[in-house]
Amino acid sequence: MKELRLMKGNEAIAEAAIRAGADAYFGYPITPQSEILEYLVEQNPEETTGMVILQAESEVAAINMVYGAASTGKRIMTSSSSPGISLMTEGISYLAGAELPCLIVNVARGGPGLGTIQPSQADYFQSTKGGGHGDYRMLVLAPFSVQEMADFVSLGFELAFKYRNPVLILSDGVIGQMMEKVELPEFQPRKTDYEPWGTTGKTPDRERNIITSLNLDALEHEQHNFKLQAKYKQMEEEDTRCETSFCEDAEYLIIAYGASARISRKAVELARAKGIKAGLFRPITLFPFPSKELNEAARNAKGLLSVEMSAGQMIEDVKLATGCRIPVQHFGRYGGVVHAPGEILEALEKLKDNK
Amino acid sequence: MEVKDIVNEKNLVYKPSELLTGATFNFCPGCGHGTVVRMIMEIVEEMGIQGDTIGISPVGCSVLLYDFYNIDVIQAAHGRATAVATGVKRVLPEKFVFTYQGDGDLAAIGTGETIHTCNRGENIAIIYINNGTYGMTGGQMAPTTIPGMKTSTSPLGRNVETMGYPLRITDLVAGLEGTYYVTRQSVHTAAAVRKTKRAIRTAFENQKLNKGTSFVEVVSSCNSGWKMTPLQANQWMEENMFPYYPLGDLKANGELIKK
């Protein structure tokens, strides 16, 4: 049964995982996402749904527990925040190389290094361009509400299994920590069927299943990479998501995701009240980036403004998508500082006045 | 009498396990890996648990374990095998899960995972080959390289003052409450091979008891890395490795063995 609750973003993601029939969660505490592990342990789903919850000794161990458990073809999840995700990138590269589905949540904070515990979007490059070694991508979902934190869990699992690939929910400290009304999804049963490729023990009716990312033959390994690249291409064609607001007649378009998108939406309303034809384009999948959709939304645009809580990372994808045919500017706050709607409006006015 | 007359069913005293794929082992002649790798499949076959066994292969000489085994195998990142095994065992607690790791993998880059997996008492078998060197990458110093031992990164011999002391990680894990069975064996003689096989069988049987981690160290030679003939390597191992890594059980049935 669907249920309305007032919850933190982090709690919503944890509750949604139980309801999505997740088989296991392995994690390590780090601010601002520790509530995910805390909530899960407190709910004790091991008794109700059989979902395994384990606090690992490090992020490195946690992601490798995910690797092992995901090898069995079950629904496995972890979460962390920026410095912890950096530690996990080794394992994420292996997961992508071995084509294992799993759900990873990054409730991002300001960096580089230990940085701050305040929200940030400075992990865009790391999330969308590979992060770890080798040519790989993750499908990246960027929620901008507590509702989407909950909704993207089952969607994330679905996409992870569709592509046999890790899926990342790239959230931030604002969305993770804020409380909002959320309609929780209905309980889904845990997976009982085995994936044909899973290492569940070789039965007489099938060949042994091997999970590996190693291939010593370069030509064979190139074929494997061709296959991976084809998969990422398919993600672009079939699973690109975005949302537009006030874009139909927009002359000036803000491109923003996550917490920045929420604040930018307010800035657009302020701009509209002043007679500026502003619109908001919100990528929901950061990889694949909704390039076609952005071009369509920006057909009448005279200027684009990439609003990010970073020094300008997504702006590169905005420029690539639009081929630099429309002037693009970046407006960012860095290192854990969150934009105010007024200053985004100011940046939009400067763009309009071509300053 | 010709060779073909000798090699026939009637004279057969040993044949490889049905659970070996028949792929040629990539180990150097004289190395202990081949013996341990094949005896694990003998045990799985004898116990009739092929369909319930999941192996975790490491990075290093035995990275290609999955080529040899006709069971489900997961290849782990360097040092992370016990974390991977934890993930598998937690979601499939009724299965037999084992890791097979060398000293560089288990006692250097994977120290954290090893200690914490044993400390949690994960109900798995850890098979650990200690040859005091990084075999696959060309014989560099390992955490287990003994004092004075020459390797490609300690060409003058391991100097404990600058390079630290060898890590007796087996002694370390024996002291953890989570371990149930901890032993150190070798495979340099037929008798030693039989004892090691019994030890590994015990490690597998222990999983049925659900009492905690079983840890089997096998002190082995690396004649290529040590730059010796197989015979010299075995002799050197007996004279130099065994005093530093004495053979025998360290913990049985959850109790430390008093010496």
Coordinates of C-alpha atoms in Angstrom, one line a residue, chain A residues 23-24 26 46 52-58 60-62 64-69 71-72 74 76 90 94 194 198-203 206-216, chain B residues 21 50-54 59 63-78 80 82-88 90-92 94-95 109 112-114 116-117 120 122:
Chain A
D23 CA 18.6 -8.2 -1.0
A24 CA 21.4 -6.5 0.8
F26 CA 26.7 -2.8 2.6
E46 CA 16.5 -8.7 8.0
V52 CA 20.9 -8.2 4.7
I53 CA 22.4 -5.0 6.3
L54 CA 26.1 -4.9 7.1
Q55 CA 28.4 -2.1 8.3
A56 CA 31.7 -2.7 6.6
E57 CA 35.1 -1.7 8.0
S58 CA 35.7 0.8 5.1
V60 CA 36.7 -0.2 0.1
A61 CA 35.4 -3.3 1.8
A62 CA 31.8 -2.1 1.4
N64 CA 33.7 -5.2 -2.6
M65 CA 31.0 -6.8 -0.5
V66 CA 28.6 -5.3 -3.1
Y67 CA 30.8 -6.8 -5.8
G68 CA 30.6 -10.3 -4.2
A69 CA 26.9 -10.1 -3.4
S71 CA 27.8 -11.5 -8.5
T72 CA 25.0 -13.7 -7.2
K74 CA 20.7 -10.2 -6.3
I76 CA 22.5 -5.0 -3.8
E90 CA 38.3 0.9 -7.5
Y94 CA 35.5 -3.7 -11.3
Y194 CA 18.3 -16.6 -10.1
G198 CA 24.9 -15.4 -11.3
T199 CA 27.4 -17.3 -9.2
T200 CA 25.0 -19.1 -7.1
G201 CA 26.7 -22.5 -7.3
K202 CA 27.0 -24.5 -10.5
T203 CA 24.0 -26.8 -11.1
R206 CA 24.2 -25.0 -16.7
E207 CA 27.8 -24.2 -17.4
R208 CA 29.9 -22.7 -14.6
N209 CA 29.4 -18.9 -14.1
I210 CA 32.5 -16.8 -13.9
I211 CA 32.5 -13.2 -12.8
T212 CA 35.7 -11.4 -13.8
S213 CA 36.9 -8.2 -15.3
L214 CA 40.2 -9.7 -16.4
N215 CA 41.0 -10.6 -20.0
L216 CA 44.7 -11.1 -20.9
Chain B
T21 CA 38.5 -28.2 -16.5
Q50 CA 30.1 -28.7 -6.6
G51 CA 26.7 -27.1 -6.8
D52 CA 27.0 -25.3 -3.5
T53 CA 30.5 -24.0 -3.7
I54 CA 31.6 -20.5 -4.8
V59 CA 45.0 -11.0 -8.0
V63 CA 44.2 -14.9 -10.7
L64 CA 43.2 -17.4 -13.4
L65 CA 41.8 -19.9 -10.9
Y66 CA 38.5 -19.8 -12.8
D67 CA 40.1 -21.2 -15.8
F68 CA 40.9 -24.5 -13.9
Y69 CA 37.7 -24.9 -11.9
N70 CA 34.4 -26.3 -13.0
I71 CA 32.5 -24.4 -10.3
D72 CA 31.2 -20.8 -10.0
V73 CA 34.1 -18.4 -9.4
I74 CA 34.3 -14.7 -8.8
Q75 CA 37.6 -12.9 -9.5
A76 CA 38.2 -10.2 -6.9
A77 CA 40.3 -7.0 -6.9
H78 CA 43.8 -7.2 -5.4
R80 CA 39.6 -7.7 -1.5
T82 CA 37.5 -11.7 1.8
A83 CA 35.2 -8.7 1.4
V84 CA 33.9 -10.2 -1.8
A85 CA 33.4 -13.5 0.0
T86 CA 31.6 -11.7 2.8
G87 CA 29.2 -10.3 0.3
V88 CA 28.5 -13.7 -1.3
R90 CA 25.8 -13.0 3.5
V91 CA 23.3 -13.3 0.7
L92 CA 23.9 -17.1 0.2
E94 CA 23.9 -21.9 2.9
K95 CA 26.7 -22.1 0.3
I109 CA 47.0 -4.7 0.2
G112 CA 42.3 -4.6 6.4
E113 CA 39.8 -6.9 4.7
T114 CA 41.5 -10.0 6.1
H116 CA 38.0 -7.6 9.7
T117 CA 36.6 -10.6 7.9
R120 CA 33.5 -10.7 12.1
E122 CA 32.6 -14.8 8.5

